[in-house]
Amino acid sequence: MKILVLGAGGFIGVNLTERLLKEGNYEVTAVDIEKDKLKDIGVFDDPRLRYLHLDIRTDNDTLERETKDHDLVIDLVAMANPALYVEDPLGVFTLNFTENLKIVDYCHKHKKRIIQFSTCEVYGMTAASVIGKDPKDMPCPFSEDDTPLIMGPIKNHRWIYASAKQLLERVLHAYGLQHDLNYSIIRPFNFIGPRIDYLPSEKAGNPRVFSHFMNALLYGTPMKLVDGGKAFRAYTLIDDAVDCMVRIIENPNGACDKQIFNIGTPENEITIEGLAHLMKEIFNEHFRQEGDPDPEIVTVSSEEFYGKGYEDCDRRIADISKATELLGWKPTHDLRSVIYKTMEYFVQQHRARQGQPEPATASN
Ligand code: NAD
Ligand code: UGA
């Protein structure tokens, strides 16, 4: 099978590409405007990998030709960082909807199956938070085909990301209804693992929370709890997530045709405040060395951290019964293991950069 992976150079893309080349009988064309993470995994010497430096916004002829030349298109391209949703809502909408819509059109035109990466953020806020109840008291899992999608008010423009993703899902569904386009949609629930984002002391930007907290542990910057860190998240190890993605790619007996799948680990739920303390605990237990900083944990407002227009998703519990029933998939890593494995990667990179001995990797 010839697979076109758009956004292959990103966190999910590089881990998925590595697995496809290691395990499957696939030829992969990895498309991205970045290639550093692909270089890290040494896939450039694999004859089954072809890297194509292509900006999906600029070269439509090449994008359409590549779509036509492959059996399956996997679309990961997006601006996927909440700071950007607040800073550049129009850029988020244009890339995540308008540019991605071109890919859907090409797949329809050339009758190619598409696997589209959406987000758990399409579910928005919990019903509990909307009626003024405590989401802790009303744990209701989000399920792909039945849960209503609740976005915040227009003035909170963070929601343009989730709305763009949601509209793209609705367009895919309509193409399936009216033109029999074969698509599968994936809604990831907070994957973390090696190669996620970057450390802000090493590269300018405002990445996702694990990177900020990892940066604090290695560089001593404060661990900032936005609005007290009361929001809940449930973290999935990228390896478990990729296991599910491969099953969706394989699509046994067409089980994934025109289907939406949550990929998450509901048991791995924690508040962001709890995450900060757990990361410190695991770092101190397994990785701390003489001279490592001991970062303070502070609270900041979302306006200070992100700017006006931010609103949080208070809680996201994935109902993963569909992936279990249709694909036999279940995640296998608990929260401590997810954090340990992700932390191990960043610590090894950091120590190597500092020319220090790698930590003895005690099993966790
Ligand atoms: P990422 O930012 O690491 O990867 C996105 C990739 O797209 C990057 O490599 C970037 O260079 C590339 N890209 C951006 N603009 C491009 C353009 N114009 N042309 C070509 N390439 C371009 O993000 P990720 O975490 O790997 O997420 C991948 C997809 O999954 C995104 O659609 C994201 O919305 C979705 N998602 C991810 C998570 C998660 O847990 N990581 C959760 C929910 C949704
Ligand atoms: C992210 C991005 O929207 C997408 O990658 C994706 O849609 C989704 O996660 C996902 O991975 O499923 P979010 O989880 O809100 O959304 O992104 P983070 O930046 O990791 O924020 C998580 C929580 O930590 C939020 O409550 C945020 O306010 C908080 N936070 C973030 C802090 O308290 N401190 C920080 O330094 C950074």
PDB file of N, CA and C in Angstrom, residues 294-340:
ATOM      1  N   ASP A 294      14.983  23.033  40.988  1.00  0.00           N
ATOM      2  CA  ASP A 294      13.709  22.582  41.587  1.00  0.00           C
ATOM      3  C   ASP A 294      12.668  23.673  41.334  1.00  0.00           C
ATOM      4  N   PRO A 295      11.943  23.572  40.231  1.00  0.00           N
ATOM      5  CA  PRO A 295      11.070  24.674  39.799  1.00  0.00           C
ATOM      6  C   PRO A 295       9.915  24.902  40.756  1.00  0.00           C
ATOM      7  N   GLU A 296       9.506  26.179  40.870  1.00  0.00           N
ATOM      8  CA  GLU A 296       8.328  26.443  41.683  1.00  0.00           C
ATOM      9  C   GLU A 296       7.070  26.250  40.842  1.00  0.00           C
ATOM     10  N   ILE A 297       5.979  26.000  41.514  1.00  0.00           N
ATOM     11  CA  ILE A 297       4.674  25.857  40.842  1.00  0.00           C
ATOM     12  C   ILE A 297       3.865  27.105  41.179  1.00  0.00           C
ATOM     13  N   VAL A 298       3.482  27.854  40.131  1.00  0.00           N
ATOM     14  CA  VAL A 298       2.759  29.112  40.355  1.00  0.00           C
ATOM     15  C   VAL A 298       1.459  29.106  39.558  1.00  0.00           C
ATOM     16  N   THR A 299       0.542  29.985  39.914  1.00  0.00           N
ATOM     17  CA  THR A 299      -0.717  30.121  39.179  1.00  0.00           C
ATOM     18  C   THR A 299      -0.699  31.396  38.347  1.00  0.00           C
ATOM     19  N   VAL A 300      -1.166  31.305  37.112  1.00  0.00           N
ATOM     20  CA  VAL A 300      -1.288  32.491  36.258  1.00  0.00           C
ATOM     21  C   VAL A 300      -2.693  32.496  35.655  1.00  0.00           C
ATOM     22  N   SER A 301      -3.147  33.690  35.247  1.00  0.00           N
ATOM     23  CA  SER A 301      -4.449  33.736  34.578  1.00  0.00           C
ATOM     24  C   SER A 301      -4.281  33.308  33.122  1.00  0.00           C
ATOM     25  N   SER A 302      -5.371  32.808  32.528  1.00  0.00           N
ATOM     26  CA  SER A 302      -5.296  32.409  31.112  1.00  0.00           C
ATOM     27  C   SER A 302      -5.032  33.636  30.236  1.00  0.00           C
ATOM     28  N   GLU A 303      -5.543  34.787  30.668  1.00  0.00           N
ATOM     29  CA  GLU A 303      -5.301  35.998  29.870  1.00  0.00           C
ATOM     30  C   GLU A 303      -3.825  36.346  29.865  1.00  0.00           C
ATOM     31  N   GLU A 304      -3.184  36.186  31.008  1.00  0.00           N
ATOM     32  CA  GLU A 304      -1.736  36.472  31.081  1.00  0.00           C
ATOM     33  C   GLU A 304      -0.955  35.451  30.261  1.00  0.00           C
ATOM     34  N   PHE A 305      -1.379  34.172  30.330  1.00  0.00           N
ATOM     35  CA  PHE A 305      -0.593  33.113  29.692  1.00  0.00           C
ATOM     36  C   PHE A 305      -0.846  33.036  28.186  1.00  0.00           C
ATOM     37  N   TYR A 306      -2.102  33.159  27.787  1.00  0.00           N
ATOM     38  CA  TYR A 306      -2.469  33.009  26.372  1.00  0.00           C
ATOM     39  C   TYR A 306      -2.887  34.328  25.730  1.00  0.00           C
ATOM     40  N   GLY A 307      -3.506  35.209  26.561  1.00  0.00           N
ATOM     41  CA  GLY A 307      -4.088  36.421  25.985  1.00  0.00           C
ATOM     42  C   GLY A 307      -5.610  36.319  25.977  1.00  0.00           C
ATOM     43  N   LYS A 308      -6.268  37.399  25.581  1.00  0.00           N
ATOM     44  CA  LYS A 308      -7.737  37.436  25.540  1.00  0.00           C
ATOM     45  C   LYS A 308      -8.254  36.404  24.534  1.00  0.00           C
ATOM     46  N   GLY A 309      -9.415  35.814  24.837  1.00  0.00           N
ATOM     47  CA  GLY A 309     -10.058  34.921  23.870  1.00  0.00           C
ATOM     48  C   GLY A 309      -9.845  33.459  24.156  1.00  0.00           C
ATOM     49  N   TYR A 310      -9.107  33.181  25.272  1.00  0.00           N
ATOM     50  CA  TYR A 310      -8.887  31.774  25.613  1.00  0.00           C
ATOM     51  C   TYR A 310     -10.044  31.266  26.478  1.00  0.00           C
ATOM     52  N   GLU A 311     -10.445  30.051  26.243  1.00  0.00           N
ATOM     53  CA  GLU A 311     -11.374  29.379  27.162  1.00  0.00           C
ATOM     54  C   GLU A 311     -10.965  27.911  27.198  1.00  0.00           C
ATOM     55  N   ASP A 312     -11.017  27.316  28.353  1.00  0.00           N
ATOM     56  CA  ASP A 312     -10.482  25.956  28.498  1.00  0.00           C
ATOM     57  C   ASP A 312     -11.550  24.905  28.233  1.00  0.00           C
ATOM     58  N   CYS A 313     -11.064  23.746  27.845  1.00  0.00           N
ATOM     59  CA  CYS A 313     -11.929  22.550  27.847  1.00  0.00           C
ATOM     60  C   CYS A 313     -11.796  21.985  29.253  1.00  0.00           C
ATOM     61  N   ASP A 314     -12.879  21.972  30.003  1.00  0.00           N
ATOM     62  CA  ASP A 314     -12.757  21.629  31.426  1.00  0.00           C
ATOM     63  C   ASP A 314     -12.448  20.163  31.672  1.00  0.00           C
ATOM     64  N   ARG A 315     -12.962  19.298  30.829  1.00  0.00           N
ATOM     65  CA  ARG A 315     -12.746  17.859  31.052  1.00  0.00           C
ATOM     66  C   ARG A 315     -12.973  17.113  29.758  1.00  0.00           C
ATOM     67  N   ARG A 316     -12.197  16.075  29.492  1.00  0.00           N
ATOM     68  CA  ARG A 316     -12.337  15.306  28.242  1.00  0.00           C
ATOM     69  C   ARG A 316     -12.163  13.833  28.568  1.00  0.00           C
ATOM     70  N   ILE A 317     -13.296  13.132  28.659  1.00  0.00           N
ATOM     71  CA  ILE A 317     -13.198  11.684  28.916  1.00  0.00           C
ATOM     72  C   ILE A 317     -13.573  10.944  27.630  1.00  0.00           C
ATOM     73  N   ALA A 318     -12.651  10.174  27.104  1.00  0.00           N
ATOM     74  CA  ALA A 318     -12.908   9.462  25.842  1.00  0.00           C
ATOM     75  C   ALA A 318     -13.669   8.168  26.111  1.00  0.00           C
ATOM     76  N   ASP A 319     -14.775   7.990  25.403  1.00  0.00           N
ATOM     77  CA  ASP A 319     -15.415   6.669  25.340  1.00  0.00           C
ATOM     78  C   ASP A 319     -14.692   5.945  24.203  1.00  0.00           C
ATOM     79  N   ILE A 320     -13.908   4.933  24.520  1.00  0.00           N
ATOM     80  CA  ILE A 320     -13.120   4.245  23.481  1.00  0.00           C
ATOM     81  C   ILE A 320     -13.726   2.877  23.123  1.00  0.00           C
ATOM     82  N   SER A 321     -14.989   2.662  23.515  1.00  0.00           N
ATOM     83  CA  SER A 321     -15.596   1.336  23.270  1.00  0.00           C
ATOM     84  C   SER A 321     -15.695   1.013  21.773  1.00  0.00           C
ATOM     85  N   LYS A 322     -15.812   2.036  20.932  1.00  0.00           N
ATOM     86  CA  LYS A 322     -15.925   1.772  19.489  1.00  0.00           C
ATOM     87  C   LYS A 322     -14.633   1.185  18.940  1.00  0.00           C
ATOM     88  N   ALA A 323     -13.500   1.773  19.315  1.00  0.00           N
ATOM     89  CA  ALA A 323     -12.201   1.250  18.843  1.00  0.00           C
ATOM     90  C   ALA A 323     -11.964  -0.140  19.428  1.00  0.00           C
ATOM     91  N   THR A 324     -12.441  -0.359  20.643  1.00  0.00           N
ATOM     92  CA  THR A 324     -12.265  -1.688  21.251  1.00  0.00           C
ATOM     93  C   THR A 324     -13.124  -2.718  20.547  1.00  0.00           C
ATOM     94  N   GLU A 325     -14.392  -2.366  20.318  1.00  0.00           N
ATOM     95  CA  GLU A 325     -15.304  -3.341  19.697  1.00  0.00           C
ATOM     96  C   GLU A 325     -14.990  -3.589  18.220  1.00  0.00           C
ATOM     97  N   LEU A 326     -14.689  -2.536  17.467  1.00  0.00           N
ATOM     98  CA  LEU A 326     -14.483  -2.712  16.015  1.00  0.00           C
ATOM     99  C   LEU A 326     -13.063  -3.130  15.660  1.00  0.00           C
ATOM    100  N   LEU A 327     -12.097  -2.744  16.529  1.00  0.00           N
ATOM    101  CA  LEU A 327     -10.681  -2.956  16.174  1.00  0.00           C
ATOM    102  C   LEU A 327      -9.916  -3.788  17.190  1.00  0.00           C
ATOM    103  N   GLY A 328     -10.585  -4.117  18.301  1.00  0.00           N
ATOM    104  CA  GLY A 328      -9.906  -4.897  19.341  1.00  0.00           C
ATOM    105  C   GLY A 328      -8.781  -4.116  19.993  1.00  0.00           C
ATOM    106  N   TRP A 329      -8.878  -2.769  19.991  1.00  0.00           N
ATOM    107  CA  TRP A 329      -7.799  -1.947  20.522  1.00  0.00           C
ATOM    108  C   TRP A 329      -8.109  -1.482  21.940  1.00  0.00           C
ATOM    109  N   LYS A 330      -7.068  -1.508  22.772  1.00  0.00           N
ATOM    110  CA  LYS A 330      -7.142  -0.903  24.109  1.00  0.00           C
ATOM    111  C   LYS A 330      -5.763  -0.329  24.420  1.00  0.00           C
ATOM    112  N   PRO A 331      -5.697   0.806  25.097  1.00  0.00           N
ATOM    113  CA  PRO A 331      -4.383   1.334  25.482  1.00  0.00           C
ATOM    114  C   PRO A 331      -3.783   0.458  26.574  1.00  0.00           C
ATOM    115  N   THR A 332      -2.466   0.431  26.683  1.00  0.00           N
ATOM    116  CA  THR A 332      -1.834  -0.472  27.657  1.00  0.00           C
ATOM    117  C   THR A 332      -0.969   0.259  28.681  1.00  0.00           C
ATOM    118  N   HIS A 333      -0.812   1.580  28.553  1.00  0.00           N
ATOM    119  CA  HIS A 333       0.084   2.295  29.470  1.00  0.00           C
ATOM    120  C   HIS A 333      -0.705   3.167  30.440  1.00  0.00           C
ATOM    121  N   ASP A 334      -0.383   2.996  31.751  1.00  0.00           N
ATOM    122  CA  ASP A 334      -1.043   3.857  32.735  1.00  0.00           C
ATOM    123  C   ASP A 334      -0.353   5.216  32.753  1.00  0.00           C
ATOM    124  N   LEU A 335      -0.894   6.153  33.545  1.00  0.00           N
ATOM    125  CA  LEU A 335      -0.432   7.539  33.468  1.00  0.00           C
ATOM    126  C   LEU A 335       1.036   7.678  33.851  1.00  0.00           C
ATOM    127  N   ARG A 336       1.445   6.969  34.925  1.00  0.00           N
ATOM    128  CA  ARG A 336       2.856   7.101  35.346  1.00  0.00           C
ATOM    129  C   ARG A 336       3.791   6.628  34.236  1.00  0.00           C
ATOM    130  N   SER A 337       3.378   5.542  33.575  1.00  0.00           N
ATOM    131  CA  SER A 337       4.224   4.990  32.501  1.00  0.00           C
ATOM    132  C   SER A 337       4.285   5.961  31.320  1.00  0.00           C
ATOM    133  N   VAL A 338       3.160   6.589  30.990  1.00  0.00           N
ATOM    134  CA  VAL A 338       3.111   7.559  29.883  1.00  0.00           C
ATOM    135  C   VAL A 338       4.055   8.724  30.183  1.00  0.00           C
ATOM    136  N   ILE A 339       3.982   9.218  31.416  1.00  0.00           N
ATOM    137  CA  ILE A 339       4.831  10.364  31.798  1.00  0.00           C
ATOM    138  C   ILE A 339       6.299   9.939  31.846  1.00  0.00           C
ATOM    139  N   TYR A 340       6.545   8.764  32.421  1.00  0.00           N
ATOM    140  CA  TYR A 340       7.937   8.294  32.542  1.00  0.00           C
ATOM    141  C   TYR A 340       8.593   8.177  31.167  1.00  0.00           C
TER     142      TYR A 340
END
